[in-house]
Structures are given as C-alpha cells and as structure tokens.
Short mmCIF file of C-alpha atoms in Angstrom, two decimals:
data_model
loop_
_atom_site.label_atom_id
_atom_site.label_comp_id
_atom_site.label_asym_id
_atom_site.label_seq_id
_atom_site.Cartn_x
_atom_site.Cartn_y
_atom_site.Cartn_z
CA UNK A 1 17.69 26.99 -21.52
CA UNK A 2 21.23 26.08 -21.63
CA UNK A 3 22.09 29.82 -19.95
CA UNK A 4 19.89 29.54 -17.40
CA UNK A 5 21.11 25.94 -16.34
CA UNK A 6 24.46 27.21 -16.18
CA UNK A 7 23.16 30.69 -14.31
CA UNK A 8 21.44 27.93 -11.57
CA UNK A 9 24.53 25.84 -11.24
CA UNK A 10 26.36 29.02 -10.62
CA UNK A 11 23.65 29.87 -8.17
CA UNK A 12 23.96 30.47 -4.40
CA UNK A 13 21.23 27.85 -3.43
CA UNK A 14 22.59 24.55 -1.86
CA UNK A 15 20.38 21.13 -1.67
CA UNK A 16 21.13 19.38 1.35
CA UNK A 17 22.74 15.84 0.65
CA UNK A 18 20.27 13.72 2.66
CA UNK A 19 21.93 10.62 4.36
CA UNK A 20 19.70 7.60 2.97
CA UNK A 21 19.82 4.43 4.92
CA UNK A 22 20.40 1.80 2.93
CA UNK A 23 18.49 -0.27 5.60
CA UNK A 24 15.28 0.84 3.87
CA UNK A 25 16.05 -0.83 1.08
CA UNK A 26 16.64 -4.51 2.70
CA UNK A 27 13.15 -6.02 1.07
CA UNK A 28 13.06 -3.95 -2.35
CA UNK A 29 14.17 -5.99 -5.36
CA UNK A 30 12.73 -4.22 -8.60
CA UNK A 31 10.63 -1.12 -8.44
CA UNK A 32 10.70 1.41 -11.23
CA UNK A 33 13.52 3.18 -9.63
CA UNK A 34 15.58 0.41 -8.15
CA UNK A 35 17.09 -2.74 -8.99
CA UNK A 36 18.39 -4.47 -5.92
CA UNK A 37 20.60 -7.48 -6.50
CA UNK A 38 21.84 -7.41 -2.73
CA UNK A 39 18.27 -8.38 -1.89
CA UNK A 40 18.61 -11.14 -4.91
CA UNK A 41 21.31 -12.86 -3.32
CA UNK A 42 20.06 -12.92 0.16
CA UNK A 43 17.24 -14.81 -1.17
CA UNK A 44 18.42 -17.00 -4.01
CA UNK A 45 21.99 -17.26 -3.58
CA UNK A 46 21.61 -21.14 -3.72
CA UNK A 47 18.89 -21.16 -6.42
CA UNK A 48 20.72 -23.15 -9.25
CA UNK A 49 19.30 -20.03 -12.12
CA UNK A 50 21.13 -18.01 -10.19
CA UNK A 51 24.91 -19.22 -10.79
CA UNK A 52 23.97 -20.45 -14.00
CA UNK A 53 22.57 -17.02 -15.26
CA UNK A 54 23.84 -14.56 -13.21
CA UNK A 55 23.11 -10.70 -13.78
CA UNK A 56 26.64 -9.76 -13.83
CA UNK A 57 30.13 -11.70 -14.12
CA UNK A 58 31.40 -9.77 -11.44
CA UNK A 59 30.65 -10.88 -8.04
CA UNK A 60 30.29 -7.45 -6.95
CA UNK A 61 28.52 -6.05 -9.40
CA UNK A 62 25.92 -8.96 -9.00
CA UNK A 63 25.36 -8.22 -5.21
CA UNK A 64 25.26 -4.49 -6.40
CA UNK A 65 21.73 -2.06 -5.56
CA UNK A 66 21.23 0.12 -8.83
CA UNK A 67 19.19 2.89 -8.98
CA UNK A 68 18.08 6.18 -10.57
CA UNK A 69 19.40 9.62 -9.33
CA UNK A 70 18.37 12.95 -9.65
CA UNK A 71 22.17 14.71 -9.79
CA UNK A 72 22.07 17.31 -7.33
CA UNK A 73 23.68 21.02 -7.74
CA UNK A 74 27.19 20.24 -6.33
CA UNK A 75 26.96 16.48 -8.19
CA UNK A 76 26.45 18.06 -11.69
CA UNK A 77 30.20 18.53 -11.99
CA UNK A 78 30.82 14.63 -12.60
CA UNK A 79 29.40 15.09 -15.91
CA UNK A 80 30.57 17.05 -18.44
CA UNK A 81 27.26 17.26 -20.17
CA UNK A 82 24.18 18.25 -18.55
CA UNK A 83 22.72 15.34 -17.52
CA UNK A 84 20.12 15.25 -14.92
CA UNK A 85 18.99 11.49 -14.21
CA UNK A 86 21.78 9.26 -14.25
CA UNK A 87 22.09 5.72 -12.68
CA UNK A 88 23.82 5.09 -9.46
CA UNK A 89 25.39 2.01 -8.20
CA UNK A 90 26.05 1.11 -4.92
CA UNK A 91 28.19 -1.55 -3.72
CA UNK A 92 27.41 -2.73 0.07
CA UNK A 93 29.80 -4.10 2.42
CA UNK A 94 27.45 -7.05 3.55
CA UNK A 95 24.08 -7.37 1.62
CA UNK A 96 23.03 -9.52 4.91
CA UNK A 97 23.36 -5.94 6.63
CA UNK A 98 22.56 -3.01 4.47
CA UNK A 99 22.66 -0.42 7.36
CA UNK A 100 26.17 -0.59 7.35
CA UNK A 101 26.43 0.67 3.79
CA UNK A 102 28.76 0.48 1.13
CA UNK A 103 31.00 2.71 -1.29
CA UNK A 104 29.20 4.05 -4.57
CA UNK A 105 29.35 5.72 -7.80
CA UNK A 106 27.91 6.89 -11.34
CA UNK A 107 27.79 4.93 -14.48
CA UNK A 108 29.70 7.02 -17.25
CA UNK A 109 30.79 9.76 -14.58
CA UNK A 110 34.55 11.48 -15.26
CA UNK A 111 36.97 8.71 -14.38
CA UNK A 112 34.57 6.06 -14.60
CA UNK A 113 36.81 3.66 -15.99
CA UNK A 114 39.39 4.06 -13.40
CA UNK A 115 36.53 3.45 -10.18
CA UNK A 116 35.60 0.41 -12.17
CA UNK A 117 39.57 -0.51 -11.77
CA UNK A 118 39.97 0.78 -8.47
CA UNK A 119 36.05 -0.48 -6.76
CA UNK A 120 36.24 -3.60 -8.42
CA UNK A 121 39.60 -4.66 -9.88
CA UNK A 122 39.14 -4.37 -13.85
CA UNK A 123 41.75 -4.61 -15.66
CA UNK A 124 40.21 -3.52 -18.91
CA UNK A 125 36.45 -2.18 -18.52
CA UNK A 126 36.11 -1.12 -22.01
CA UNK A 127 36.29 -5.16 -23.04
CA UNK A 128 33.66 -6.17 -19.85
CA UNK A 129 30.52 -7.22 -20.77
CA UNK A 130 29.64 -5.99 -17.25
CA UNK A 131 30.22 -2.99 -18.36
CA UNK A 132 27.75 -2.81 -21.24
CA UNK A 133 25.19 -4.18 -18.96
CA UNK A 134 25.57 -1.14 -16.76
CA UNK A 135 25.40 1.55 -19.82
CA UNK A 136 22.27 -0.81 -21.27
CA UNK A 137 20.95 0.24 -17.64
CA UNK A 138 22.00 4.01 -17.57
CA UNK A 139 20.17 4.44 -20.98
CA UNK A 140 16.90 3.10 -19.84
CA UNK A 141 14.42 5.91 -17.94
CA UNK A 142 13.31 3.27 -15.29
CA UNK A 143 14.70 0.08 -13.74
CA UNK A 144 11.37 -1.73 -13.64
CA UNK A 145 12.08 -5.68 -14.31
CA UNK A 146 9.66 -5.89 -17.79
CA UNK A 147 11.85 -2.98 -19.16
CA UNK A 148 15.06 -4.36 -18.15
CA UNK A 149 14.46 -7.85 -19.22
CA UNK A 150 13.28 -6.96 -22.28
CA UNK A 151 16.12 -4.51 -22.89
CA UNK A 152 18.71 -6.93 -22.03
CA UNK A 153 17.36 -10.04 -24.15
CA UNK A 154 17.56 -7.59 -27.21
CA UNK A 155 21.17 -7.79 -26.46
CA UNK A 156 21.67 -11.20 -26.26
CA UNK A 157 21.74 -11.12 -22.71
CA UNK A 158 19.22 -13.34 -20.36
CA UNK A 159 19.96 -12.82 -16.55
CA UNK A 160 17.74 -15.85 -14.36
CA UNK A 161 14.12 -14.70 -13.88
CA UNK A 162 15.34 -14.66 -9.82
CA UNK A 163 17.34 -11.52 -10.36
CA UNK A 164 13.83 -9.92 -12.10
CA UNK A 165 11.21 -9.78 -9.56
CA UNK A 166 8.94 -7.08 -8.39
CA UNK A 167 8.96 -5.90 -5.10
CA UNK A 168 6.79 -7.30 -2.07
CA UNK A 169 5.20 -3.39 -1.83
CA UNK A 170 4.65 -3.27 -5.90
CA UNK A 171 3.33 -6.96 -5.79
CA UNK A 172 1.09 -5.83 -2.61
CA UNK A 173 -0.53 -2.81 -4.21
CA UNK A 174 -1.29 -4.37 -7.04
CA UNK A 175 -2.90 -7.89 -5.40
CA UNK A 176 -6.63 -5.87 -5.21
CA UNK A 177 -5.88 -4.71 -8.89
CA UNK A 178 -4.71 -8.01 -10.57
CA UNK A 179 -7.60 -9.44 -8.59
CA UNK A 180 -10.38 -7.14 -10.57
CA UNK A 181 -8.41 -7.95 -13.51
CA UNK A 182 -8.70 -11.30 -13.19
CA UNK A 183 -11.96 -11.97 -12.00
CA UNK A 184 -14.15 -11.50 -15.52
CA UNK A 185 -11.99 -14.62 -16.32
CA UNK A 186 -12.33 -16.85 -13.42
CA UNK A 187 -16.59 -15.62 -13.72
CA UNK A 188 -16.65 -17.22 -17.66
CA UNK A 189 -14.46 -19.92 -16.24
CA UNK A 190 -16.38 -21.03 -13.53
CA UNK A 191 -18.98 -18.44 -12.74
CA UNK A 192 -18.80 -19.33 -8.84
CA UNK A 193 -16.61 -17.83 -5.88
CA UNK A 194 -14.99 -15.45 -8.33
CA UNK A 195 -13.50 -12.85 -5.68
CA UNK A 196 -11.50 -15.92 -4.09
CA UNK A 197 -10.86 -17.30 -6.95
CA UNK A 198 -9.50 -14.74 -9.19
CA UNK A 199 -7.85 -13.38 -6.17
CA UNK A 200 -5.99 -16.62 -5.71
CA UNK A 201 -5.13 -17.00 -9.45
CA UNK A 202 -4.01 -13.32 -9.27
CA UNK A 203 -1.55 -13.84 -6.68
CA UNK A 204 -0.30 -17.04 -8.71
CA UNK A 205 0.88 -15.17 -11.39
CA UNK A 206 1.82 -12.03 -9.74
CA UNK A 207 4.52 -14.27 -7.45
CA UNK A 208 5.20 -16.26 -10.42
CA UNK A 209 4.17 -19.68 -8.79
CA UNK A 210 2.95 -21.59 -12.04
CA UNK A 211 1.72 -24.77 -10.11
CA UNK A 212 -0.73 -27.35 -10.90
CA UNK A 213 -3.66 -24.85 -10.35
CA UNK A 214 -2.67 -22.76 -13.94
CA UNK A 215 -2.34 -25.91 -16.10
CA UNK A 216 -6.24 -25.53 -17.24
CA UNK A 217 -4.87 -21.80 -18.37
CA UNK A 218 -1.70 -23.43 -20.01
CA UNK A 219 -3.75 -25.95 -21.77
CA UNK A 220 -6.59 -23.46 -22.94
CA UNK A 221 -3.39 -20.92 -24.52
CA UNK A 222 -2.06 -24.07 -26.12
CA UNK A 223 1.43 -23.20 -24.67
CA UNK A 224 4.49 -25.00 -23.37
CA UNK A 225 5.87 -24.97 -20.50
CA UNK A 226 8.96 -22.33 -21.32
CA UNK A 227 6.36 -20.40 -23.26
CA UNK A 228 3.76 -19.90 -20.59
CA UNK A 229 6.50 -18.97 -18.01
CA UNK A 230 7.33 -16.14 -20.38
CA UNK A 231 3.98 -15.61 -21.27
CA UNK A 232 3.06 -15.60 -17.93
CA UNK A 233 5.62 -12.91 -17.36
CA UNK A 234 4.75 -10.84 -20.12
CA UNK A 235 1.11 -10.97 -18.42
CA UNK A 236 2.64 -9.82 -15.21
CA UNK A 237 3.83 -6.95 -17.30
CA UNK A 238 1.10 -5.68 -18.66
CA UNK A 239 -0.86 -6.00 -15.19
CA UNK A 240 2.15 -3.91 -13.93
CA UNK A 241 2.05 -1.12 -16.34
CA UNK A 242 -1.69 -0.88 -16.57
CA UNK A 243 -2.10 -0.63 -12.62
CA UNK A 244 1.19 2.37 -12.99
CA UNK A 245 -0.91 3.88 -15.63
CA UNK A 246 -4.51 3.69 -13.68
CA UNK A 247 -2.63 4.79 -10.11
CA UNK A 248 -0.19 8.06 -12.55
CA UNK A 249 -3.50 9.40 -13.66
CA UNK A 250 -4.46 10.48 -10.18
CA UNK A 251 -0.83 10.99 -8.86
CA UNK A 252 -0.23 13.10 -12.03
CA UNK A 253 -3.19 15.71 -11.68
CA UNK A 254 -1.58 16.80 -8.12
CA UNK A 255 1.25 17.69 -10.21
CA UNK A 256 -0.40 19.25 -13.32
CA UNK A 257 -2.27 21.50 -10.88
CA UNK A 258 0.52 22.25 -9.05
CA UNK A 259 2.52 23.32 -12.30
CA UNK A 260 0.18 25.74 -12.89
CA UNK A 261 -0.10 27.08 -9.43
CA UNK A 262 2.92 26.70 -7.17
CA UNK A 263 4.58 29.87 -6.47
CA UNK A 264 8.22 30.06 -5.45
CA UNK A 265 9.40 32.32 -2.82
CA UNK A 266 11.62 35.40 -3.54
CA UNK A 267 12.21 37.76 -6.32
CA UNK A 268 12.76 36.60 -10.32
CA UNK A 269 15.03 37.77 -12.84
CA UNK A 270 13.82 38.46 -16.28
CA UNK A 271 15.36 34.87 -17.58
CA UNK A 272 13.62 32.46 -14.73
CA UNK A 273 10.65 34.23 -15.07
CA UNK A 274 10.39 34.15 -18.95
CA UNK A 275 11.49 30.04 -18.63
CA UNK A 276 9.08 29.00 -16.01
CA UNK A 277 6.25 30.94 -18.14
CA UNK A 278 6.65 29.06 -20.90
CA UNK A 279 7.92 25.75 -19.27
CA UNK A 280 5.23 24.98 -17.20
CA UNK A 281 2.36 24.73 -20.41
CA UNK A 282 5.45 22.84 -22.14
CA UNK A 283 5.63 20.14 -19.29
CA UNK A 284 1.90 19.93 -18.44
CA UNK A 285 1.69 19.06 -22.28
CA UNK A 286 4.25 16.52 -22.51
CA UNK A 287 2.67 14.60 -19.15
CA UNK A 288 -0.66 14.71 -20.65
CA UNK A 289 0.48 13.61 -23.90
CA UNK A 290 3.25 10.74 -22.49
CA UNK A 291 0.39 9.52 -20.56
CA UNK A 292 -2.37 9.15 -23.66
CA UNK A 293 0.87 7.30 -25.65
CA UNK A 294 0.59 4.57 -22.91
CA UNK A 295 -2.65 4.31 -22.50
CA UNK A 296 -3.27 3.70 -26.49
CA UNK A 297 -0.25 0.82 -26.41
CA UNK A 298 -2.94 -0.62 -23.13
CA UNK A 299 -5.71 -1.02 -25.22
CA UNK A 300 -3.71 -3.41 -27.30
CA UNK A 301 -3.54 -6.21 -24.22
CA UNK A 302 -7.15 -4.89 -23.06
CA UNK A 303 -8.69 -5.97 -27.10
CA UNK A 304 -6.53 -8.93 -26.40
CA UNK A 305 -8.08 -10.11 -22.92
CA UNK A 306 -11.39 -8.90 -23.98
CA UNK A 307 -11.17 -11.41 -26.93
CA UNK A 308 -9.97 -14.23 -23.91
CA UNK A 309 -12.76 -13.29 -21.51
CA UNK A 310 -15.95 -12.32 -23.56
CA UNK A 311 -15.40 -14.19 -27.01
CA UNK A 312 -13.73 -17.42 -25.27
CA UNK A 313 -11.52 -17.01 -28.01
CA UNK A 314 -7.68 -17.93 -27.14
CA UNK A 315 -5.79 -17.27 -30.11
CA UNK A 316 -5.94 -13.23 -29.92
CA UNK A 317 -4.26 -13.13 -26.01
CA UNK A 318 -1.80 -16.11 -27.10
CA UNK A 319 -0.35 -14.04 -30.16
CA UNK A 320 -0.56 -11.01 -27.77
CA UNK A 321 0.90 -12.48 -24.75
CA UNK A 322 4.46 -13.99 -27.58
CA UNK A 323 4.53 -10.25 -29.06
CA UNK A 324 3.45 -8.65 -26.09
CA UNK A 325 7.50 -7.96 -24.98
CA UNK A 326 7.76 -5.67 -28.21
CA UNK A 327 5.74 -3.14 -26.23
CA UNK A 328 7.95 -3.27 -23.30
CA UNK A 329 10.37 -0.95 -24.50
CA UNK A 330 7.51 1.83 -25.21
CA UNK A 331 5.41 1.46 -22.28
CA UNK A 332 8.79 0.99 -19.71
CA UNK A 333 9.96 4.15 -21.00
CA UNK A 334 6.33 6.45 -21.22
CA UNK A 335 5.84 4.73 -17.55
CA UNK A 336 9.34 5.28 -15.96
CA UNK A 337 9.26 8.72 -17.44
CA UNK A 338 6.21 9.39 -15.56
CA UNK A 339 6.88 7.57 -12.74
CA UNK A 340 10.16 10.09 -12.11
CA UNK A 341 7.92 13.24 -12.56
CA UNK A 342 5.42 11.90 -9.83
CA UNK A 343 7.95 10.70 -7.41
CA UNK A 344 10.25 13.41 -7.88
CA UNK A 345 7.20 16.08 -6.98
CA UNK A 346 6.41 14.73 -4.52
CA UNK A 347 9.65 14.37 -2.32
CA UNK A 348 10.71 17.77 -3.38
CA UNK A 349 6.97 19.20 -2.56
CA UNK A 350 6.99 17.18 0.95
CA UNK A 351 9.77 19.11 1.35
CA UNK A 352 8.20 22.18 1.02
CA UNK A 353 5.00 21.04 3.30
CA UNK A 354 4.92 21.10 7.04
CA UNK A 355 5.69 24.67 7.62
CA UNK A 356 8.86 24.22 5.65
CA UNK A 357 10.72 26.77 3.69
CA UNK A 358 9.60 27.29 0.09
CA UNK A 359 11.46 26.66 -3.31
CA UNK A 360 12.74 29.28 -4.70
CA UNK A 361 12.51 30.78 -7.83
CA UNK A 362 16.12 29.20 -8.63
CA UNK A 363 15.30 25.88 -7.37
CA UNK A 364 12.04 25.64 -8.96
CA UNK A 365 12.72 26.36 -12.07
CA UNK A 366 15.88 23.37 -12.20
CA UNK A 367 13.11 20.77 -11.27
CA UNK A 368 11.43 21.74 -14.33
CA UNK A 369 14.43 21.57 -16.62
CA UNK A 370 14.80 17.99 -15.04
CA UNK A 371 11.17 17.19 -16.16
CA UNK A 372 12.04 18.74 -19.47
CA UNK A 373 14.67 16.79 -19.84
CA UNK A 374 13.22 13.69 -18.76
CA UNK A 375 9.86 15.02 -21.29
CA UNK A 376 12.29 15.64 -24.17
CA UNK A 377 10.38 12.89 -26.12
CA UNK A 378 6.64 14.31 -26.02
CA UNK A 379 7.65 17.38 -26.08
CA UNK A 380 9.75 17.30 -29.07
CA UNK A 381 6.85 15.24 -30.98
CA UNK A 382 4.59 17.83 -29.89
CA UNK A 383 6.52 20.69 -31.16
CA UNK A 384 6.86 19.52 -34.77
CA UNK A 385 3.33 18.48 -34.85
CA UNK A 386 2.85 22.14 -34.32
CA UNK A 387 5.03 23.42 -37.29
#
C-alpha cells in the first residue's frame, strides 16, 4: 500500500482547496469533529469555571477552534510520515467575528515548534503543558466532549465543564431521541403525561440544567451533588453515543453499498486495480465490525437502565453511571472512527452528485487508504482472528 500512496501523491490529480467560512462555525462548540473554544468564550467568558479552569494557559490557544482534517494531496508534505487525519488549529482574529478569520496550522507538522514560537510567543513548547494538551487532542480519532474529557482527566487535567458542551444542532437532534429514552422512566415514575414529561427531563439533562426538578432523581441514585453532575454527564454520554450509533447504522449502509458499487471514471493500472479489489471487502469489514464493538459496550448502560426502569432497582445504573467514563475511551474512538468514514463519504460523494465530474480511479482509491487508515484497528483484529 505504501507504493501506491506514494504513486497517488506523485499523481497528476489536484483537490481543490475549498475556502471554508469560518462564519459557519459561530454556534458550534463540540461536535465529533470540532472543538470550538472561540464559541466558549463568547458565551462564558465571565463564568467564574471558566478563569478558574481554563482549557489552555494560553490565551490564544483557549479562544482557539480545533478540529479534524483530512490532509489533502499538496498538504501531505507537512508530514513526514503518512498521516492522513491530523488535527488542525485555528486561531481567529476576533472570536466575536469569525468571518473575518484567523491564521492556522497542524499539531506535530514540520516546524511545529517554531509556529508555536512564532503564532503564539513560546519560548520553550517542549516544557508547555499547552502543548501536551494539543498532542492528547491530535491522538484522539474524534473531538467529541465525553472523549475529550475523559481523555484529559486521565492526565490529570480537568478543563471547566463550560469549555465541554455539545453543540445546539447535536443537542437538537438528539431532543426526540433522549426524549424516547427517557420516557419508560418518567411512565414507572409517574405513569401520567409521559411525552411532556420525559421530554422536559430530557432536555434537563441534555443542557445540563440540574435544577430543583432532578433532585427526586438525585435522591433515588443516592448521589451528591458533584457526583450527580458527573453522573449526569456521563448519562449525557451514553445518550450521545447511543443516538451516533442508532443514526451510523443507517448513514453507514449508504456507504457499505456504495463500497461495493461506486465506479471511478477512467482507466486503472494493474496496482489501483489490485488495491481497490481487495480494499473495499477489507473496509466494509472493519465498518461492520467497529460498529458491532460499540454496540456490545451499549448494552452495558442499556442492562444498566433496564435494571433503573423495569426492576426499580438503583444500585446497577449508580455503579454504571461512576464507571461509566471507563467506556469513554472505547466507544469515543469506535464512534469518531465511524463518524469520519460517514462524513467524509459523504462530502466527497456530494461532490461527485449533481452532474459533477466523477472520482477517479486515483482519487478513489486514496479515500480508501484514509478509511484504512482510520480502520487500522478492526481491521488488524480481524486479520489475526483469521490466522
């Protein structure tokens, strides 16, 4: 594979370098693929949390918008390996007004130490604990606020829940969800009005607004108040990751059919032609097989809530709900994975739609090296399950 990545590099095929406004992002804080602190500090600048447990020690850094990138052709040359997803960090001129942009570069790209110097006046970034935030960050497949807290705490460090929030579109889509979810406990609870109800309880813990209203919860789970906040976000997680994995399994057959279908345009050499034939069973494989991983670490908090709901039994989503973060790490990284296959089909099929040129051979086969490479896990497993 490694002589055909080099062969496409070397290739005549350019990607145009869309201009992305960074506008859209003005009311995105955390989503899978994008961790906006700019946003953070329009809206909680004077929260106390805020100063007291900032993100980053830097006060650029901690207005920055972080986010995962797909390394174009002509970008794969700030790398010396042959990385494909890397983290990008963007610093804006004036959060108030993100369509006037803002200069921006790659974590661990060649001469990364001398940007940090030059963008944001380090004297010494390989003593910044800034800095080990931001390759904490570049290691992780997805920026999605469970995954990153969680990440972080195992390193001692504890940013204010502010800077950890999902965004009003995630929190949106998944009010009907939540709602559904939450509504076999409102019935047992008080077996009247349950869509309003449940709906209004769902919201509550979704926004994180742990008023009077959840005490009767708090009390039943025996918790205090520190504990149910992070239980309560820990429950947020879970809700988060089993509405990704519920919404994937649709969004992911467009893509397993289309792995076995699409047909680039042009002619293929022997070596594309031999990859994609044996890539595209490889991939389908390692989507189906990422996907069944999450879904088996779900049934955990589902045997949990079941215990909650039908048994009236506390104890099992308690235990669940202080252990629960231990699962972060697995489920953030089978979710983001699968979140960046998704996403990144669709915007470069979109492409493709609307009477629109189609991929070629060349260009085809480097998304599926990307999804390799993002797949490396499953597929790996899968292969020496196999010998």
């Amino acid at each position: 594979m490694a002589a055909l990545a080099k062969a496409l590099t070397q290739s005549h095929f350019k990607t145009t370098r869309e201009v992305r406004n960074l506008g859209n992002l003005t009311f995105t804080s955390a989503t899978s693929r994008v961790l906006n602190l700019s946003q953070v500090y329009v809206f909680y600048a004077d929260d106390p949390t805020y100063k007291e447990q900032p993100f980053f020690e830097n006060s650029q850094l901690n207005r920055a918008i972080i986010l995962k990138h797909s390394l174009r052709v002509n970008e794969r040359g700030l790398y010396h390996n042959q990385r494909r997803q890397v983290t990008k960090v963007i610093l804006p001129f004036d959060p108030h007004d993100l369509r006037l942009g803002g200069r921006s570069f790659f974590i661990d790209q060649i001469g990364f130490d001398q940007t940090l110097k030059t963008y944001l006046n380090m004297d010494d970034p390989g003593k910044s604990p800034d800095v080990r935030i931001l390759k904490y960050l570049d290691q992780l497949p997805s920026l999605d606020p469970f995954l990153v807290r969680d990440t972080l705490a195992r390193k001692g460090v504890k940013p204010a829940l502010c800077y950890l929030r999902l965004s009003s579109a995630d929190l949106t889509r998944m009010a009907s969800f939540t709602s559904a979810e939450i509504e076999r406990l409102v019935l047992e609870a008080i077996g009247v009005d349950a869509g309003k109800a449940s709906l209004k309880l769902g919201n509550k813990i979704l926004s994180d607004k742990l008023d009077l209203e959840l005490r009767p919860l708090q009390k039943a789970l025996g918790m205090s108040d520190e504990e149910f906040r992070d239980g309560i976000f820990s429950w947020r997680g879970f809700l988060y990751y089993k509405w990704r994995h519920v919404e994937l399994q649709d969004e992911l057959r467009e893509v397993l059919t289309g792995l076995g279908s699409y047909q680039p345009s042009g002619s293929f050499d022997e070596l594309t032609k031999d990859y994609l034939r044996k890539a595209r069973p490889r991939i389908a494989r390692g989507v189906v097989d990422t996907l069944t991983r999450a879904g088996r670490t779900l049934h955990s908090y589902d045997t949990a809530y079941n215990a909650l709901v039908r048994s009236r039994d506390p104890a099992p989503f308690r235990r669940f709900l202080f252990n629960g973060l231990s699962l972060f790490a697995e489920l953030g990284n089978s979710i983001g994975t699968l979140n960046h296959v998704s996403s990144f089909w669709t915007f470069r099929m979109q492409k493709t739609q609307n009477g629109r040129k189609q991929l070629s051979s060349a260009e085809f086969a480097d998304i599926m090296m990307d999804f390799e490479a993002s797949l490396a896990h499953a597929i790996k497993n899968r292969h020496s399950q196999n010998n």
